[in-house]
Coordinates of C-alpha atoms and ligand atoms in Angstrom, one line a residue:
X1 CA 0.0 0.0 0.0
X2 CA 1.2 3.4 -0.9
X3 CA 1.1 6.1 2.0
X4 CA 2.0 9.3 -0.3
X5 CA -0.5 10.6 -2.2
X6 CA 0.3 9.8 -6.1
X7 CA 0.7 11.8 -8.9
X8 CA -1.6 10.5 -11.4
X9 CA -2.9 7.0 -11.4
X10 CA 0.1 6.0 -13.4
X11 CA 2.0 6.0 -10.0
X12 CA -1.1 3.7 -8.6
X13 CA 0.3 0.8 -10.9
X14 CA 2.0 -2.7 -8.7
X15 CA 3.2 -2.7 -5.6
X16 CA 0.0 -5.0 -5.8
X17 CA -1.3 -7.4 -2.7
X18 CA 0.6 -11.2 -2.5
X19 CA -2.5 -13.4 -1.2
X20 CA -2.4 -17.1 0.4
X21 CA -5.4 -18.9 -1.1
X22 CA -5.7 -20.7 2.6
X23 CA -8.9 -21.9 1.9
X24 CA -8.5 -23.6 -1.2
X25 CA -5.4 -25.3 0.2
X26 CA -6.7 -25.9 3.5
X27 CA -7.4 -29.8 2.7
X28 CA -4.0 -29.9 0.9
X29 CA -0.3 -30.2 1.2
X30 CA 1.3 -27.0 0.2
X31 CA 0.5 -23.4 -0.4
X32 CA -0.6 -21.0 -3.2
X33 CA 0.1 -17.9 -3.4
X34 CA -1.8 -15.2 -5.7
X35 CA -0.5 -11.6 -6.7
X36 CA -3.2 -9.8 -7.0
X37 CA -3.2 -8.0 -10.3
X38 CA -6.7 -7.6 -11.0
X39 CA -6.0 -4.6 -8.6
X40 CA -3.9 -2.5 -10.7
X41 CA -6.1 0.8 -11.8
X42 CA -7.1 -1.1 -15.6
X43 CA -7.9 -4.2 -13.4
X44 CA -5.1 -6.1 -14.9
X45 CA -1.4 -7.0 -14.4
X46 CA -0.9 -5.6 -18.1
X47 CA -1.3 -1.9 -16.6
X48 CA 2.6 -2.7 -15.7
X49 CA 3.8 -3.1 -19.6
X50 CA 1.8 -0.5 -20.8
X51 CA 3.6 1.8 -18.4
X52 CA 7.0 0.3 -18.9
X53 CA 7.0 0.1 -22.7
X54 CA 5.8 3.9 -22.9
X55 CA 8.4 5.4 -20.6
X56 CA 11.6 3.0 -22.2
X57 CA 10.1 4.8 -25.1
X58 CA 10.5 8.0 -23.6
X59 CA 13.3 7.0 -22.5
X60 CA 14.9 6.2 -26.0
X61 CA 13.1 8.8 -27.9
X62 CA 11.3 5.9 -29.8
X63 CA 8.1 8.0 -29.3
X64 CA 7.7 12.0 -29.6
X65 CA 5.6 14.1 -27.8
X66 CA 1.9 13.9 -29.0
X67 CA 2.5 10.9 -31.2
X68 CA -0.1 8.4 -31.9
X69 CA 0.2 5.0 -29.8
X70 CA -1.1 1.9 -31.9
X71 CA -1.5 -1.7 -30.2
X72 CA -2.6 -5.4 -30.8
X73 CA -4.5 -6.4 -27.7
X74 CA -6.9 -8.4 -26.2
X75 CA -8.3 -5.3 -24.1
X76 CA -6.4 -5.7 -21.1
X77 CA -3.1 -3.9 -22.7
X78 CA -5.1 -1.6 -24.9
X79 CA -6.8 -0.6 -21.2
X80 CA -3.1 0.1 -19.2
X81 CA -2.4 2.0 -23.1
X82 CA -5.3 4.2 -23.0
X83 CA -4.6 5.5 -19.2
X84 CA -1.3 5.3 -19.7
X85 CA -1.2 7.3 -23.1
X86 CA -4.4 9.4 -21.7
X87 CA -2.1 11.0 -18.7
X88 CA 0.4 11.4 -20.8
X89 CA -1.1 13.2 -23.9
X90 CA -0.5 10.4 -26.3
X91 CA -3.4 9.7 -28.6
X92 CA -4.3 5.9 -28.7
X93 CA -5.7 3.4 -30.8
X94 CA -6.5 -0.5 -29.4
X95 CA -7.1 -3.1 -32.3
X96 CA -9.1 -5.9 -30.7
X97 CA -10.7 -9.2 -32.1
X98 CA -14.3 -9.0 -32.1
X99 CA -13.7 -12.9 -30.1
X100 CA -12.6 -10.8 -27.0
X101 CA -15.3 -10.2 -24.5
X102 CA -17.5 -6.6 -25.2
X103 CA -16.5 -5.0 -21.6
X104 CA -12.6 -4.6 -23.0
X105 CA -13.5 -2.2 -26.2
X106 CA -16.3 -0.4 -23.9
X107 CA -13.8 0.4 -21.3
X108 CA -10.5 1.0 -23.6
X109 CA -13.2 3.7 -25.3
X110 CA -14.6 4.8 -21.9
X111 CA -11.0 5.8 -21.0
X112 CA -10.2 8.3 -24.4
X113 CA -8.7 5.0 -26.8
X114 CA -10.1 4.7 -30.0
X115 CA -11.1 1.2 -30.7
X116 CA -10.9 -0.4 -33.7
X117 CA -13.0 -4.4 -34.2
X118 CA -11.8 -7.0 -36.1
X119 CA -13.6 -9.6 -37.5
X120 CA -13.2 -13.1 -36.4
X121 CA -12.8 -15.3 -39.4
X122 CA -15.5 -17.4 -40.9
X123 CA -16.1 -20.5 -38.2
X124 CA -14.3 -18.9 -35.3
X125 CA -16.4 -18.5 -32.0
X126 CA -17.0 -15.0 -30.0
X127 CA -15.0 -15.4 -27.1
X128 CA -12.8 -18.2 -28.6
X129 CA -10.0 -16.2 -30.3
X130 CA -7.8 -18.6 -32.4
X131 CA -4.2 -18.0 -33.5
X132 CA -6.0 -17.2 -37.4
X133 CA -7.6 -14.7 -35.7
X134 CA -5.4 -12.8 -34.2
X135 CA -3.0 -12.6 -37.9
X136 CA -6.2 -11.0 -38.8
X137 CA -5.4 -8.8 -36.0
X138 CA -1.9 -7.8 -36.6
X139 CA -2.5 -7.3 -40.4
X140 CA -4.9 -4.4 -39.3
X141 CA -2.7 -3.1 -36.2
X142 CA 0.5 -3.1 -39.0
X143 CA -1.7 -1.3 -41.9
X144 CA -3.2 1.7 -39.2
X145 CA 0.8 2.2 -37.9
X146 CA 1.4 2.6 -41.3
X147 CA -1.1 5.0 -42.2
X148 CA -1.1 6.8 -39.3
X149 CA 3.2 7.1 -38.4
X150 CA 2.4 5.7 -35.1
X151 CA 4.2 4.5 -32.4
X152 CA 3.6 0.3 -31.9
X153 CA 3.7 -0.7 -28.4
X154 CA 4.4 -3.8 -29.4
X155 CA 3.7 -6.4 -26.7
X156 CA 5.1 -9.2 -28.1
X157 CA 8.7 -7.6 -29.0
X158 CA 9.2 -5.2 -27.2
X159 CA 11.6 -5.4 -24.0
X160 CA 9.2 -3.3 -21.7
X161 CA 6.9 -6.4 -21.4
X162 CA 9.3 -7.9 -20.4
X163 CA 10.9 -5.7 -18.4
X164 CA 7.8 -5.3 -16.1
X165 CA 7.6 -8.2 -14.4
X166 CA 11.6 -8.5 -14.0
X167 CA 11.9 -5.0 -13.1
X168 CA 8.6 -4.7 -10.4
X169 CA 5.9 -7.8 -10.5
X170 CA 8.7 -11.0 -9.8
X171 CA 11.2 -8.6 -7.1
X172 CA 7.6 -7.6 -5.6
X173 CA 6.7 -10.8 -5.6
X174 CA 10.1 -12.3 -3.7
X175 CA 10.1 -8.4 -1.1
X176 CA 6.0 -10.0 -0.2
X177 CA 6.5 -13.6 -0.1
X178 CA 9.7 -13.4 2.6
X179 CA 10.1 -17.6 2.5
X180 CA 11.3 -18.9 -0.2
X181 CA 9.2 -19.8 -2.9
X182 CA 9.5 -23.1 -5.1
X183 CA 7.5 -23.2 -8.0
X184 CA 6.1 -20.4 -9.9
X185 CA 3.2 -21.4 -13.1
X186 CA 1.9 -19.1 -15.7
X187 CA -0.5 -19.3 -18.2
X188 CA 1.1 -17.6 -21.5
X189 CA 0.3 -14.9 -24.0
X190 CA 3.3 -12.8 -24.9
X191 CA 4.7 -14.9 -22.1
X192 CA 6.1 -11.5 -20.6
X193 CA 5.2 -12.3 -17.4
X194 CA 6.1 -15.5 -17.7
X195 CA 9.9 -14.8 -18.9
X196 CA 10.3 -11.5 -16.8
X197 CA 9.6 -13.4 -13.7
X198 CA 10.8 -16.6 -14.1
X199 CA 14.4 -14.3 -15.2
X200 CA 14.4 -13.1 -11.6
X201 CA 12.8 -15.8 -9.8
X202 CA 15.9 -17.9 -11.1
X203 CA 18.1 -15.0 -10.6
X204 CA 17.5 -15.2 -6.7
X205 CA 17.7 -19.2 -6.9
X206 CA 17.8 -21.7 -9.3
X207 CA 16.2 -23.5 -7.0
X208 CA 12.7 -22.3 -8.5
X209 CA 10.9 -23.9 -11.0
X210 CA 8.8 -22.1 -13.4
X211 CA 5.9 -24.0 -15.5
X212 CA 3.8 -22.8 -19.0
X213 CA 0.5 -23.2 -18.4
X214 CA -1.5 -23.5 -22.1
X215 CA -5.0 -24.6 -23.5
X216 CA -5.2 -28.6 -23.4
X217 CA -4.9 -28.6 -26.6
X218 CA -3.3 -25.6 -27.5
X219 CA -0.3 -26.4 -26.5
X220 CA 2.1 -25.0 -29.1
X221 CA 5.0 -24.4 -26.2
X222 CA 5.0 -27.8 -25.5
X223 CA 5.8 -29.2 -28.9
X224 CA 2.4 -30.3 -29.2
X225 CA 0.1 -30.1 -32.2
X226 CA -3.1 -27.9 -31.7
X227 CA -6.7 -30.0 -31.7
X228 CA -8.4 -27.3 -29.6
X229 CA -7.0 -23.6 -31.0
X230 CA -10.5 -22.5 -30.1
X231 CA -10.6 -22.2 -26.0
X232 CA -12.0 -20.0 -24.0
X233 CA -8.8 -18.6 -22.2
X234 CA -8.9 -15.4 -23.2
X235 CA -5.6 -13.6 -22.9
X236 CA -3.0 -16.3 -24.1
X237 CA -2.7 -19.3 -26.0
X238 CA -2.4 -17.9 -29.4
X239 CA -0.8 -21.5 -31.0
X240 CA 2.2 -19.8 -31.2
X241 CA 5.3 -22.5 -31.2
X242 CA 7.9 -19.8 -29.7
X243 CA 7.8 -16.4 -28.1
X244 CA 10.9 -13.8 -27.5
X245 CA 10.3 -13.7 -24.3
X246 CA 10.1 -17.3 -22.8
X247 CA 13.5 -18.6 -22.4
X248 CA 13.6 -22.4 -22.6
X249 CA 16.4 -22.2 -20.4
X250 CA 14.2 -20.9 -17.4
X251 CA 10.9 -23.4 -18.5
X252 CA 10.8 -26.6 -16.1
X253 CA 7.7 -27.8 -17.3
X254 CA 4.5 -27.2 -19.1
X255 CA 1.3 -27.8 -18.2
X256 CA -2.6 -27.5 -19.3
X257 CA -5.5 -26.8 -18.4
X258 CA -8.7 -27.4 -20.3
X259 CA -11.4 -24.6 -20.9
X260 CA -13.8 -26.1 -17.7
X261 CA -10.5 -27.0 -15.3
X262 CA -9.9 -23.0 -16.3
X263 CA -13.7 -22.3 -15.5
X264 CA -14.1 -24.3 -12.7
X265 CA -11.1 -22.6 -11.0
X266 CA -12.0 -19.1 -11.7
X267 CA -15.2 -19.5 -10.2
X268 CA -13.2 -21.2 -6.8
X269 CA -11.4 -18.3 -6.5
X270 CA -14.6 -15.9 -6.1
X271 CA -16.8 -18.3 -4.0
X272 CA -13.8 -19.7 -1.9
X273 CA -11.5 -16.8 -1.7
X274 CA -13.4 -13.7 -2.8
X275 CA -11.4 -13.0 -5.5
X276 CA -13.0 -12.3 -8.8
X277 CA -11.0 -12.6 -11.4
X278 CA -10.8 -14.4 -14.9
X279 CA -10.9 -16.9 -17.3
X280 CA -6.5 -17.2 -17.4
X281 CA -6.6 -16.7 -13.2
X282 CA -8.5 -19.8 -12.7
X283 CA -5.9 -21.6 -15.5
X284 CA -3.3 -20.4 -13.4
X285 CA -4.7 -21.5 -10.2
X286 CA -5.9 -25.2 -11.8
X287 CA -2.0 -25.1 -12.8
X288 CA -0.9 -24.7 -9.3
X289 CA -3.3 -27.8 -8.1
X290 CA -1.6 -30.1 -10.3
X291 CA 1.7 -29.1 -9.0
X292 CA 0.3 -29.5 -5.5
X293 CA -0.4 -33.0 -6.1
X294 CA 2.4 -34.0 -8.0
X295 CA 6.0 -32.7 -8.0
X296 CA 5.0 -29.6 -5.6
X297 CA 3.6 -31.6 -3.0
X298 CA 4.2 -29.5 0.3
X299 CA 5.8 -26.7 -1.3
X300 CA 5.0 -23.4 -2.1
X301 CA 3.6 -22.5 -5.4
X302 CA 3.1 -18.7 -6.9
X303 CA 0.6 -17.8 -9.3
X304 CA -0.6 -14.4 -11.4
X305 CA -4.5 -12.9 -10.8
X306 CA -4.6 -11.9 -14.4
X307 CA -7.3 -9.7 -14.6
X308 CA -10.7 -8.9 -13.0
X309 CA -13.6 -11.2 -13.3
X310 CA -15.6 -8.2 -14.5
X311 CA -14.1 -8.0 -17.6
X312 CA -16.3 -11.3 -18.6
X313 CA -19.6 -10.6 -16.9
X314 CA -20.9 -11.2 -20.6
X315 CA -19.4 -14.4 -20.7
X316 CA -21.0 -17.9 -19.4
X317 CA -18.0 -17.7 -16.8
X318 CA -20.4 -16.7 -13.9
X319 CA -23.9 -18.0 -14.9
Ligands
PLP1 C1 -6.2 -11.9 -19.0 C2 -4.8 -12.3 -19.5 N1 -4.2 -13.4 -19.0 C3 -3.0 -13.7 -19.4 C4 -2.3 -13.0 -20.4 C5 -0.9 -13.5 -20.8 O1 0.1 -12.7 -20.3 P1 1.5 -12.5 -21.0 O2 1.2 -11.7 -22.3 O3 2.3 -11.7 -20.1 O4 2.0 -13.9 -21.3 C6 -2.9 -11.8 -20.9 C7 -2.2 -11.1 -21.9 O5 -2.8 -10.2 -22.6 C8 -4.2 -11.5 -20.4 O6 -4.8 -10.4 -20.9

């Protein structure tokens, strides 16, 4: 908690609550513990990157004053963009799938970023964003940076979502947690949070072991072939057989989690723990039970509260 009063909201970003899921674990062997990022002003842990990549493009002089900000997301960047750019005076444009839940484009708008909708293609599901989808996506997100001399805050390459979680979310996590942790399992998109704090988890011991958590089915990380591109874990999953910022050298294992394990979890964490939270939270948390009852037995496990659980009211995730 911050005593001083802060200077915008930007300044209101981490230094987010580490939470033991006690009663989850009560009838097991181990613990679990959950940073809370669905606390951050955008409700989501992506309110970090969005500050980091805009100031290391300060920074660098990447981006000039009053310059137009352009990203790829699946709302929960485009929302840390559009208070991020909004405080800053940076005019912002999100380009979402029209498979990502409604809430995400109404609140990117609500806070001053214009949104753009993609189609989904032909057979794709709303709320099931596949891999085809999101090159659909990134073909739009390249042409308006094109047209429009923008600056691309570009998730997926740049170092700042990276940077992030080795910089703030992972040292936060290891200043809260004061015993040592031993396993730490993510569920992966850009995998930025995965790689920036599994690079400091095993900075301050080897020891740790850090997991991928993907789609059953999706599991392109894992060398698998995809059967299932279509889940319903927003956020991640893309089919994508490599990402810049997951190090193989820092993965231990990988692990999935179907679209009901994920569900089924989420909806633990707001009757059991009172935390309310999504679709790639309860994938994350499902993650953490298997490691509880296999090679974690006893230990203590971290995991990541994505994002809030009201950013898929219109989903089936809480009928
Ligand atoms: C809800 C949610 N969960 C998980 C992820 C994956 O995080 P990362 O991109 O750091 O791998 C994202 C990324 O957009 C997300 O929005």
């Amino acid at each position: 908690m911050r005593a001083e009063v802060c200077a915008s909201v930007i300044q209101a970003i981490g230094e987010t609550p580490l939470v033991e899921l006690a009663r989850i674990t009560r009838h097991l062997n181990g613990r679990i513990l959950a940073k809370m990022e669905n606390l951050n002003p955008g409700y989501s842990k992506k309110d970090r990157i969005a500050r980091q990549i805009i100031e290391d493009a300060e920074a660098s002089e990447a981006l000039a004053p009053g310059q137009t900000v352009v990203e790829l997301t699946s709302g929960n960047t485009g929302t840390g963009l559009a208070i991020v750019c909004g405080i800053k005076g940076y005019p912002f444009v999100a380009v979402m799938s029209k498979g990502n839940s409604e809430e995400r484009a109404r609140m990117m708008a609500a806070l001053g970023a214009e949104v753009v909708l993609v189609d989904q293609l032909p057979g794709s599901v709303p709320g099931q964003v596949s891999g085809g989808d999101l090159e659909q996506v990134e073909r739009e997100t390249q042409r308006i940076v094109r047209e429009r001399q923008a600056f691309r805050a570009d998730q997926f390459n740049l170092e700042g979502s990276f940077r992030a979680h080795y910089l703030h979310t992972g040292p936060e996590i290891l200043r809260q947690a004061r015993h040592p942790i031993h396993a730490f399992c993510d569920f992966v998109g850009s995998g930025g949070t995965f790689g920036g704090c599994a690079a400091i988890f095993k900075d301050a011991s080897p020891q740790v072991k850090c997991y991928v958590v993907e789609p059953r089915g999706a599991a392109a990380l894992a060398g698998e072939p995809s059967s299932h591109p279509n889940h319903r874990i927003q956020g991640g999953g893309y089919s994508l057989p490599a990402l810049r910022f997951v190090n193989r050298r820092h993965v231990d294992g990988y692990l999935q989690v179907s679209d009901e394990e994920a569900m089924q979890a989420a909806r633990r964490l707001a009757k059991e723990e009172g935390i309310f939270a999504g679709f790639s939270s309860g994938a994350n948390l499902a993650a953490a039970l298997q490691l509880l009852a296999g090679p974690h037995r006893g230990q203590t496990i971290v995991i990541i509260i994505c994002d809030s659980g009201l950013k898929y009211l219109t989903t089936d995730l809480w009928t």
